[in-house]
Tab-separated table of C-alpha atoms in Angstrom:
chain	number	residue	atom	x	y	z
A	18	UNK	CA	15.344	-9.848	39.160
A	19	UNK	CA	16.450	-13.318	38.009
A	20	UNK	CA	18.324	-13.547	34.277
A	21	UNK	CA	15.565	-15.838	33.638
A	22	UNK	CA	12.833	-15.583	36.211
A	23	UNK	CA	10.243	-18.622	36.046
A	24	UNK	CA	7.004	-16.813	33.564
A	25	UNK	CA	3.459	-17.874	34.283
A	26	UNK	CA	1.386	-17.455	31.211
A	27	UNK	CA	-2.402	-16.984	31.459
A	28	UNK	CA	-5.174	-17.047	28.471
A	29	UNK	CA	-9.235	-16.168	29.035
A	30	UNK	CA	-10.260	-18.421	25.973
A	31	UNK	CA	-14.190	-18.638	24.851
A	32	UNK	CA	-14.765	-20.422	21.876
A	33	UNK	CA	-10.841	-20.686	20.758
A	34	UNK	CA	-10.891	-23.730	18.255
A	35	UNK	CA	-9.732	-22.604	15.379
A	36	UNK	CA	-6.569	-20.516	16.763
A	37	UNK	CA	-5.800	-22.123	20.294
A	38	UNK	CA	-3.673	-25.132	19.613
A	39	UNK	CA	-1.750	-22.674	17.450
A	40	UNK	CA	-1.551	-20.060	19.897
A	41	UNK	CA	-0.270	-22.602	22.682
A	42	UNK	CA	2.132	-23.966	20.025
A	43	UNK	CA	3.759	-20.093	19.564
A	44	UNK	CA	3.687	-20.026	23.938
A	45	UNK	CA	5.680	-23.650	24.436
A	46	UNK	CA	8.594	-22.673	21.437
A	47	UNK	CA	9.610	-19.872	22.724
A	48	UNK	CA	13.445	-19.097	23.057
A	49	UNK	CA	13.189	-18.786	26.743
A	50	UNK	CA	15.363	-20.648	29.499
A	51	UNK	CA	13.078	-20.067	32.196
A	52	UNK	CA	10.930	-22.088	33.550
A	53	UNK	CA	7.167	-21.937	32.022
A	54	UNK	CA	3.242	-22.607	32.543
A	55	UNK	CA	0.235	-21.863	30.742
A	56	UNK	CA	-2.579	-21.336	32.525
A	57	UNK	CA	-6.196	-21.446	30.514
A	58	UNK	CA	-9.157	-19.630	31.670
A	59	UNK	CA	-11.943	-21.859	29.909
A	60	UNK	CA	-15.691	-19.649	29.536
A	61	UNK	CA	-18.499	-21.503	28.605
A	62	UNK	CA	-17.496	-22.407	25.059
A	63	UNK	CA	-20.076	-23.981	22.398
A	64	UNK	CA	-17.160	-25.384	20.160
A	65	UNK	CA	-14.440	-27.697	20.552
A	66	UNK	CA	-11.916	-25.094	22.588
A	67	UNK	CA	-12.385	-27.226	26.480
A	68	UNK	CA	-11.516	-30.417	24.295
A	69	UNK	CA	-8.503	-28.780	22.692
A	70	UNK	CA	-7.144	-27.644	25.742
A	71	UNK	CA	-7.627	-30.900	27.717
A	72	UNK	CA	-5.240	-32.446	25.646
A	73	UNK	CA	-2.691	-29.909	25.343
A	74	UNK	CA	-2.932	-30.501	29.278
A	75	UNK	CA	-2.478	-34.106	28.855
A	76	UNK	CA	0.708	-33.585	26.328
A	77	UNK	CA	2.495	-31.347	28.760
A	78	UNK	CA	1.780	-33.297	31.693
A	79	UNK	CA	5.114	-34.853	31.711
A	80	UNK	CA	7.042	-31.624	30.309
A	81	UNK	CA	9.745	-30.406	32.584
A	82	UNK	CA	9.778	-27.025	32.211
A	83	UNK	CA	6.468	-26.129	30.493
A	84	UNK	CA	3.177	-27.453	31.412
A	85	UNK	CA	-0.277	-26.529	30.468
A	86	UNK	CA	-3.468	-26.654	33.111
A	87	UNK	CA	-7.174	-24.819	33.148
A	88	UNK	CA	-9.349	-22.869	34.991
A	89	UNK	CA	-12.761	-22.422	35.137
A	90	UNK	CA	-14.215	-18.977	34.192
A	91	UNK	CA	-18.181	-19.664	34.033
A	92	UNK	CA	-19.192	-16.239	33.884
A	93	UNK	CA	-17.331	-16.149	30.044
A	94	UNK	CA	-16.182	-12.561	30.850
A	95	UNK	CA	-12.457	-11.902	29.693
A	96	UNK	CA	-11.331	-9.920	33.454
A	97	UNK	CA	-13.030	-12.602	35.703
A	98	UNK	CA	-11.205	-14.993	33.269
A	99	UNK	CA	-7.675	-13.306	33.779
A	100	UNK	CA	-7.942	-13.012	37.963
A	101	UNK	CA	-8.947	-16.573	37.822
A	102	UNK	CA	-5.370	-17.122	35.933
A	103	UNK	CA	-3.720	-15.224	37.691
A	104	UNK	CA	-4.887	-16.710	41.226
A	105	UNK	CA	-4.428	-20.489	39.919
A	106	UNK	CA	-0.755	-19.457	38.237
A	107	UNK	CA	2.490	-19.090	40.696
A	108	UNK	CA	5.604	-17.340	38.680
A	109	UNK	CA	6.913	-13.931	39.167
A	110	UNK	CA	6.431	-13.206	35.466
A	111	UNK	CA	2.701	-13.048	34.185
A	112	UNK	CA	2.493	-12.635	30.788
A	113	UNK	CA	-1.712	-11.800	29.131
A	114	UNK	CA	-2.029	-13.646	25.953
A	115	UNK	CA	-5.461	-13.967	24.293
A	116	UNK	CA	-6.611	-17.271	22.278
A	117	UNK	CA	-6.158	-16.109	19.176
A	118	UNK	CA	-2.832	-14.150	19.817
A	119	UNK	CA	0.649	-15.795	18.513
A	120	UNK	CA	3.678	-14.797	20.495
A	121	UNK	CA	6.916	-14.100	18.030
A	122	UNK	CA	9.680	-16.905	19.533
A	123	UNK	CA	11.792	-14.045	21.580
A	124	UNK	CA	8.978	-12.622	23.188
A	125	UNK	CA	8.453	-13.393	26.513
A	126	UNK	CA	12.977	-12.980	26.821
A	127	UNK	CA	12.522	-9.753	25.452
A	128	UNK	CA	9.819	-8.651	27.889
A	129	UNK	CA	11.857	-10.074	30.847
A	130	UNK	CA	14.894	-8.504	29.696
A	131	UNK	CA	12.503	-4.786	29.563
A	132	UNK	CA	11.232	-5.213	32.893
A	133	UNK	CA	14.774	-5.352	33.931
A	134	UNK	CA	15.966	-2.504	32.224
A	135	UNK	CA	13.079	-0.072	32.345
A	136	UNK	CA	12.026	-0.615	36.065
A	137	UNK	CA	8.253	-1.258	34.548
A	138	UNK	CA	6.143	-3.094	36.461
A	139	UNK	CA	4.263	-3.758	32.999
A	140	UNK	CA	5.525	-3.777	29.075
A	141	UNK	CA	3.920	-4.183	25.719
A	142	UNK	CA	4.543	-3.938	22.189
A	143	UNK	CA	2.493	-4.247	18.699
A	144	UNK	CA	-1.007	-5.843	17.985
A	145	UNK	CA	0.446	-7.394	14.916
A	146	UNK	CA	-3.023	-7.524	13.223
A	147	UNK	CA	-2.693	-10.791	9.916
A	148	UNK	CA	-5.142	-12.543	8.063
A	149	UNK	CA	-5.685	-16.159	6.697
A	150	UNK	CA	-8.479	-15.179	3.855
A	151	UNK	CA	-9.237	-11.889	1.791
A	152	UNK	CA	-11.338	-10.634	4.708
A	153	UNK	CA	-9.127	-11.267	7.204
A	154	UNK	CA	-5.944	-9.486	5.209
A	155	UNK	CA	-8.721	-5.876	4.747
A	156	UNK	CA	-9.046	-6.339	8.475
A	157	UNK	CA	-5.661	-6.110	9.348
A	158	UNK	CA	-4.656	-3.853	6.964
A	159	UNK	CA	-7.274	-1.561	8.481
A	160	UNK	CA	-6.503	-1.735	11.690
A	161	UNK	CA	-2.624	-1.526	10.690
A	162	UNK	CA	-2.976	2.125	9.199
A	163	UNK	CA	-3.850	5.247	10.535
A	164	UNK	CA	-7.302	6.106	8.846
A	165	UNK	CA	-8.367	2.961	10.458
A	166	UNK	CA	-6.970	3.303	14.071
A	167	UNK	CA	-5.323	6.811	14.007
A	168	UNK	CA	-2.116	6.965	15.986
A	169	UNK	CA	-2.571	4.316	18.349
A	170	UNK	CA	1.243	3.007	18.975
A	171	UNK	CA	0.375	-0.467	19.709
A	172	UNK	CA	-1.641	-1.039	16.216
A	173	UNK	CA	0.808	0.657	14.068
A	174	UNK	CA	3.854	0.780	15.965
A	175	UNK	CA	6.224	4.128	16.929
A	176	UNK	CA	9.074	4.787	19.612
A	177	UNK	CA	9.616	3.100	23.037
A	178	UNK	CA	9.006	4.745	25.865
A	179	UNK	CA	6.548	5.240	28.556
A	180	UNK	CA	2.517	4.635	27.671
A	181	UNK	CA	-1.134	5.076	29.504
A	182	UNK	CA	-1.484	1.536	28.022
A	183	UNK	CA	-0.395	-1.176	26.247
A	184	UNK	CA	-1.510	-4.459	24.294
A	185	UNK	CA	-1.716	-7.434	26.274
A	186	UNK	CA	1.079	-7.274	28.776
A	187	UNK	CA	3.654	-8.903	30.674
A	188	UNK	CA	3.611	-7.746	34.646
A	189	UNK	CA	5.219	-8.298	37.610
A	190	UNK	CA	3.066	-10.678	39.383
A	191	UNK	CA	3.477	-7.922	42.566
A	192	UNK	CA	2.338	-5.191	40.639
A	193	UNK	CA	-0.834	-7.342	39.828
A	194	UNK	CA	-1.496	-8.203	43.489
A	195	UNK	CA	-0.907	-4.961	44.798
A	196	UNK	CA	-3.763	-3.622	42.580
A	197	UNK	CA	-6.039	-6.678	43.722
A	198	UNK	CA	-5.746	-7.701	39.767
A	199	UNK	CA	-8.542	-6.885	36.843
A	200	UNK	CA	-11.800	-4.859	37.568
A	201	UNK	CA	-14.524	-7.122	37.098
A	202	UNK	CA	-17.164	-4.619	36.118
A	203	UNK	CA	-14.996	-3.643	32.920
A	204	UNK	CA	-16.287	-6.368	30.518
A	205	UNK	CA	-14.225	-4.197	28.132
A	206	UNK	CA	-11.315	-1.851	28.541
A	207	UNK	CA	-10.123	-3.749	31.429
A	208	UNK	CA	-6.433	-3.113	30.178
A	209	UNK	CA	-6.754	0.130	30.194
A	210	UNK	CA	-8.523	0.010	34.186
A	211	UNK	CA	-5.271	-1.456	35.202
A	212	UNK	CA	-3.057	0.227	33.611
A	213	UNK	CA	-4.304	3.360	34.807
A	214	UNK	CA	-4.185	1.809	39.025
A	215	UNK	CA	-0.474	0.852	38.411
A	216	UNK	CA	0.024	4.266	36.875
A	217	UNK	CA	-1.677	6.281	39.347
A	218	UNK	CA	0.105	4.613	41.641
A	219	UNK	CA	3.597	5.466	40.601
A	220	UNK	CA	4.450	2.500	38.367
A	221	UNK	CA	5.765	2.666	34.690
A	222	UNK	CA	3.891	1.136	31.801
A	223	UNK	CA	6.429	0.879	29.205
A	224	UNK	CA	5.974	0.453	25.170
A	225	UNK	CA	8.081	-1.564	23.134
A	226	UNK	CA	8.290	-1.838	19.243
A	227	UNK	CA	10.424	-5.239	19.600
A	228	UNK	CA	6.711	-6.765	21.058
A	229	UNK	CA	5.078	-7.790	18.911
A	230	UNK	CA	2.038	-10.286	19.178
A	231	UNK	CA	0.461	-11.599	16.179
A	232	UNK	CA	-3.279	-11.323	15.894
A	233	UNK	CA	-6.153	-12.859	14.227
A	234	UNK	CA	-8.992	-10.390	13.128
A	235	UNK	CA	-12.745	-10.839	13.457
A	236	UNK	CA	-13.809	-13.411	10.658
A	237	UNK	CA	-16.778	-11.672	9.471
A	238	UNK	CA	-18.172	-7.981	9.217
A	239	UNK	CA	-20.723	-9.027	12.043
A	240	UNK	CA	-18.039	-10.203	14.372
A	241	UNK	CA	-16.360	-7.168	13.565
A	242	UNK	CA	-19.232	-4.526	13.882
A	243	UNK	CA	-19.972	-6.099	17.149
A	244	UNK	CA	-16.123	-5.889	18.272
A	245	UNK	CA	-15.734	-2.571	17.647
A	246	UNK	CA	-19.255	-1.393	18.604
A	247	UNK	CA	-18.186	-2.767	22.559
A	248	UNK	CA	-14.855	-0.992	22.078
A	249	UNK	CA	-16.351	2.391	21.923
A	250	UNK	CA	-19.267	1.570	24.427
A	251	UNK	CA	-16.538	0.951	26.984
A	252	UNK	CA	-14.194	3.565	25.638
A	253	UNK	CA	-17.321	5.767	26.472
A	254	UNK	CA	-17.126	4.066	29.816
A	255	UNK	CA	-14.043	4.751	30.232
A	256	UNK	CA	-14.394	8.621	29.770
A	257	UNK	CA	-16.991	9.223	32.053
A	258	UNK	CA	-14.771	6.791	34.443
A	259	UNK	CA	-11.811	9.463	33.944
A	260	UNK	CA	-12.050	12.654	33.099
A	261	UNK	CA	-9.473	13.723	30.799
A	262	UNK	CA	-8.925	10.984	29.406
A	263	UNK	CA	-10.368	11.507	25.868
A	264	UNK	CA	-8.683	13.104	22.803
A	265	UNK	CA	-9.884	13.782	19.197
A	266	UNK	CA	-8.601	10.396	18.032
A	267	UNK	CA	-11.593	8.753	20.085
A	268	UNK	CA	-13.859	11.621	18.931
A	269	UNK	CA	-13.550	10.952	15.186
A	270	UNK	CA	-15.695	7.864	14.665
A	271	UNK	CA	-18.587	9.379	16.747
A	272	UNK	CA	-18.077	12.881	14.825
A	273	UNK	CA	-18.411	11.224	11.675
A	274	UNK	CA	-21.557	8.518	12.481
A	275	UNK	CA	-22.965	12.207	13.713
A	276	UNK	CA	-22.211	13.925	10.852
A	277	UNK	CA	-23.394	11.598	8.224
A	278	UNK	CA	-26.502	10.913	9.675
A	279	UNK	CA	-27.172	14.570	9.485
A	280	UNK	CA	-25.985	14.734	6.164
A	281	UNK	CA	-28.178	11.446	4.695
A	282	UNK	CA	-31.412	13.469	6.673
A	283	UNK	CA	-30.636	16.762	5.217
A	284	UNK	CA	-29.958	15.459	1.684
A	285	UNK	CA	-32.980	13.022	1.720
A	286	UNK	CA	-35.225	15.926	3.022
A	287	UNK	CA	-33.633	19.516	2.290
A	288	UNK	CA	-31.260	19.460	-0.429
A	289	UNK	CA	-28.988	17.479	-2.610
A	290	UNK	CA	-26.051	19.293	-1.077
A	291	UNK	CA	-26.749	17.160	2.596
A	292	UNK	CA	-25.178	13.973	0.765
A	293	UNK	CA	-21.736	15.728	0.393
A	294	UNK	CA	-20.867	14.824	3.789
A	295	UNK	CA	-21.791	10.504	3.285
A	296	UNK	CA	-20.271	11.032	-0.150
A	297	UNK	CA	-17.154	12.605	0.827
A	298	UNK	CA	-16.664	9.785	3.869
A	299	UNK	CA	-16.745	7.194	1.337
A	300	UNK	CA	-13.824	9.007	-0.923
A	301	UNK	CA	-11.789	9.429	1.954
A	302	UNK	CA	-11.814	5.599	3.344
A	303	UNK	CA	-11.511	4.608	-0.462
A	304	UNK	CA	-8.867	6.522	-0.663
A	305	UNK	CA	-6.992	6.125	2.392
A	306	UNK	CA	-7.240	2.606	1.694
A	307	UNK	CA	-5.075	1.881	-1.408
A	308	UNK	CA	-1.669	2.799	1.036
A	309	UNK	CA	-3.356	0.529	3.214
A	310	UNK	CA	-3.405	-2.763	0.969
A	311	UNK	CA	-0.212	-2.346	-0.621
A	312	UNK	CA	0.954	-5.780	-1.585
A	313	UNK	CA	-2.925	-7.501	-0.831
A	314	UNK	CA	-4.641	-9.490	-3.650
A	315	UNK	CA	-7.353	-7.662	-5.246
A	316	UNK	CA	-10.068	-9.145	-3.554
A	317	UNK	CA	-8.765	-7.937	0.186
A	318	UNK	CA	-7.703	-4.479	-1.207
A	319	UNK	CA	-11.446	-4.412	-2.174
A	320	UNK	CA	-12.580	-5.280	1.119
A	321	UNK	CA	-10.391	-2.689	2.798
A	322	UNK	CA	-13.128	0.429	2.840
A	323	UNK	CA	-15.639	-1.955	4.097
A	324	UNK	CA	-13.706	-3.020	7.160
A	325	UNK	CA	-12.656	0.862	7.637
A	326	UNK	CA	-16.628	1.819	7.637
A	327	UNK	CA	-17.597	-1.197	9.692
A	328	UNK	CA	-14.996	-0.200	12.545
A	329	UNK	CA	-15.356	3.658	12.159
A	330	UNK	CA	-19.797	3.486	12.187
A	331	UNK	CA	-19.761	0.277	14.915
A	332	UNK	CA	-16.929	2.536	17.180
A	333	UNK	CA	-18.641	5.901	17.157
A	334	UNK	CA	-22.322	3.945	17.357
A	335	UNK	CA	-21.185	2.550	20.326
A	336	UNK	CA	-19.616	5.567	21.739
A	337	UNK	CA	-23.056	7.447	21.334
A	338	UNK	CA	-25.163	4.990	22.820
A	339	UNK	CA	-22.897	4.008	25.618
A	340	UNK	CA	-25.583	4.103	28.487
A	341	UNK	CA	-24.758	6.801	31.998
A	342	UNK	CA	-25.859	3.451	34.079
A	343	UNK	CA	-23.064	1.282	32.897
A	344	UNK	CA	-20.405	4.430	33.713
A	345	UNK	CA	-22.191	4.987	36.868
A	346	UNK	CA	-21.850	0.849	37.683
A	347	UNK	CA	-18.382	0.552	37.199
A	348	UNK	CA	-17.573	4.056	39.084
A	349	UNK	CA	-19.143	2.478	41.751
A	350	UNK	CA	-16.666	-0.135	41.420
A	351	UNK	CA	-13.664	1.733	41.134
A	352	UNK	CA	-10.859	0.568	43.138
A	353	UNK	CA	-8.093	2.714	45.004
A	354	UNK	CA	-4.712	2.340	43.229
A	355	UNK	CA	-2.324	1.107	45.948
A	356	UNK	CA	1.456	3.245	46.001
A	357	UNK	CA	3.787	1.076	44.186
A	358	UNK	CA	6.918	0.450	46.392
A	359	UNK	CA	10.893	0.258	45.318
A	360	UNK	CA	11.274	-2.856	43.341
């Protein structure tokens, strides 16, 4: 591989304004020689995102080394919006970066430099979850520690080395071809889809704590709910897609939405005693919350067991209701991994 193969950088983006300029910004500065383009997916936004990016095309049009153009994605779906990147992009390097994602400034070098040395045909690092308001900061901090998110390495970091997934990702455009790029029938998940083809087939997804992408969270407990309610319906998915693939860090939130709806029916029409289990939920994220906003202002340390509830109930809700007929869809759909050759 080049020292500093050209990088083609592509973005699904659906109603983007208030992080998109920014997020292009963090994309254009980075400390990379290489040659660069962004390449926007644009879904069917009702805000000002399709005006925002036609003029960050019109300020890189006469840019050198990196230029911004669009796509259309009318469907609004975030893996039609990615193949539609990647088909209209032309680099070597193709680097996923969501809309509300910030890049750190060595990023994309360090990526290229651990495709290099690892032989991966796809690396990741750290969803580097930060707020801009009180809200925002309990958001992150929840999905930062381990009561919130368990032991996921990408949310709260851990050793490199080889991983079933990672967030975001920058591949080798061949590795993305051979696979015949996203699944289109995972709406959610679709990481995960891929990352499983280019495993199967022999390739190395590699983790890397010296990734790290900064994130904006949901910006209100309704965004969020609904977030992580579609995370565990396609987690669900996602099991019934491959068995095996489920441990008892995806089992907790739909354990506990079980267990304290038992416990609310038991204590509301039995005994007392039923409300131990709600009561003793609410200790636990209250407690496992103060490590969790260390260094917060009051006001987000507040907000902390709130976010923890609304992503553990909306996860394991979604989980449980996860209809057979949307597994059975997309295991129609699945695709053959293709054998990955010598790079």
């Amino acid at each position: 591989m080049n020292a500093t193969p050209a990088v083609s950088v592509i973005m699904p983006v659906l109603n983007e304004e208030r992080h998109l300029r920014n997020s292009v910004r963090h994309i254009l500065e980075q400390e990379y020689a290489g040659e660069m383009e962004v390449v926007i997916a644009l879904g069917p936004s009702t805000d000002r995102t399709d005006e925002i990016a036609a003029e960050l095309v019109a300020e890189t049009a006469s840019h050198e080394r990196a230029r911004v153009h669009t796509v259309p994605n009318p469907t609004g779906r975030t893996p039609a919006a990615l193949n539609a990147a990647i088909k209209a992009s032309r680099h070597p390097i193709v680097v996923r970066v969501d809309g509300h994602g910030m890049l750190s400034p060595n990023y994309i070098a360090t990526a290229v430099r651990l495709l290099e040395e690892t032989g991966a045909q796809n690396v990741g690092g750290i969803m580097h979850a930060e707020g801009e308001n009180a809200w925002e900061d309990a958001v992150a901090a929840a999905m930062t520690s381990k009561i919130g998110v368990g032991n996921a390495a990408f949310h709260t970091g851990g050793a490199a080395g080889p991983a079933e997934t990672v967030y975001l990702g920058v591949f080798r455009r061949e590795a993305l071809e051979r696979q015949g790029g996203y699944n289109e029938e995972f709406i959610r998940a679709q990481d995960w889809e891929l990352n499983f083809r280019i495993r199967e087939a022999g390739g190395l997804i590699w983790f890397s704590p010296e990734l790290k992408v900064q994130y904006r969270p949901r910006p209100s407990v309704k965004a969020l709910a609904k977030q992580y309610k579609d995370y565990g319906r396609w987690r669900h998915v996602v099991a019934r897609y491959h068995e095996g693939s489920i441990n008892l860090r995806y089992l907790a939130p739909p354990t506990a939405v079980c267990a304290i709806a038992a416990g609310v029916v038991v204590g509301a029409l039995v005994t007392p005693w039923g409300f131990v289990v709600p009561a003793g939920y609410l200790a636990a994220i209250a407690a496992g919350s103060l490590p969790a906003g260390k260094g917060l202002s009051l006001k987000a340390r507040a907000q902390i067991p709130v976010a923890l509830a609304t992503m553990h109930m909306s996860w394991g809700y979604g989980f449980l209701t996860s209809p057979k007929a949307l597994a059975k869809k997309v295991i129609a759909s699945r695709r053959p991994s293709v054998r990955t050759t010598s790079v």
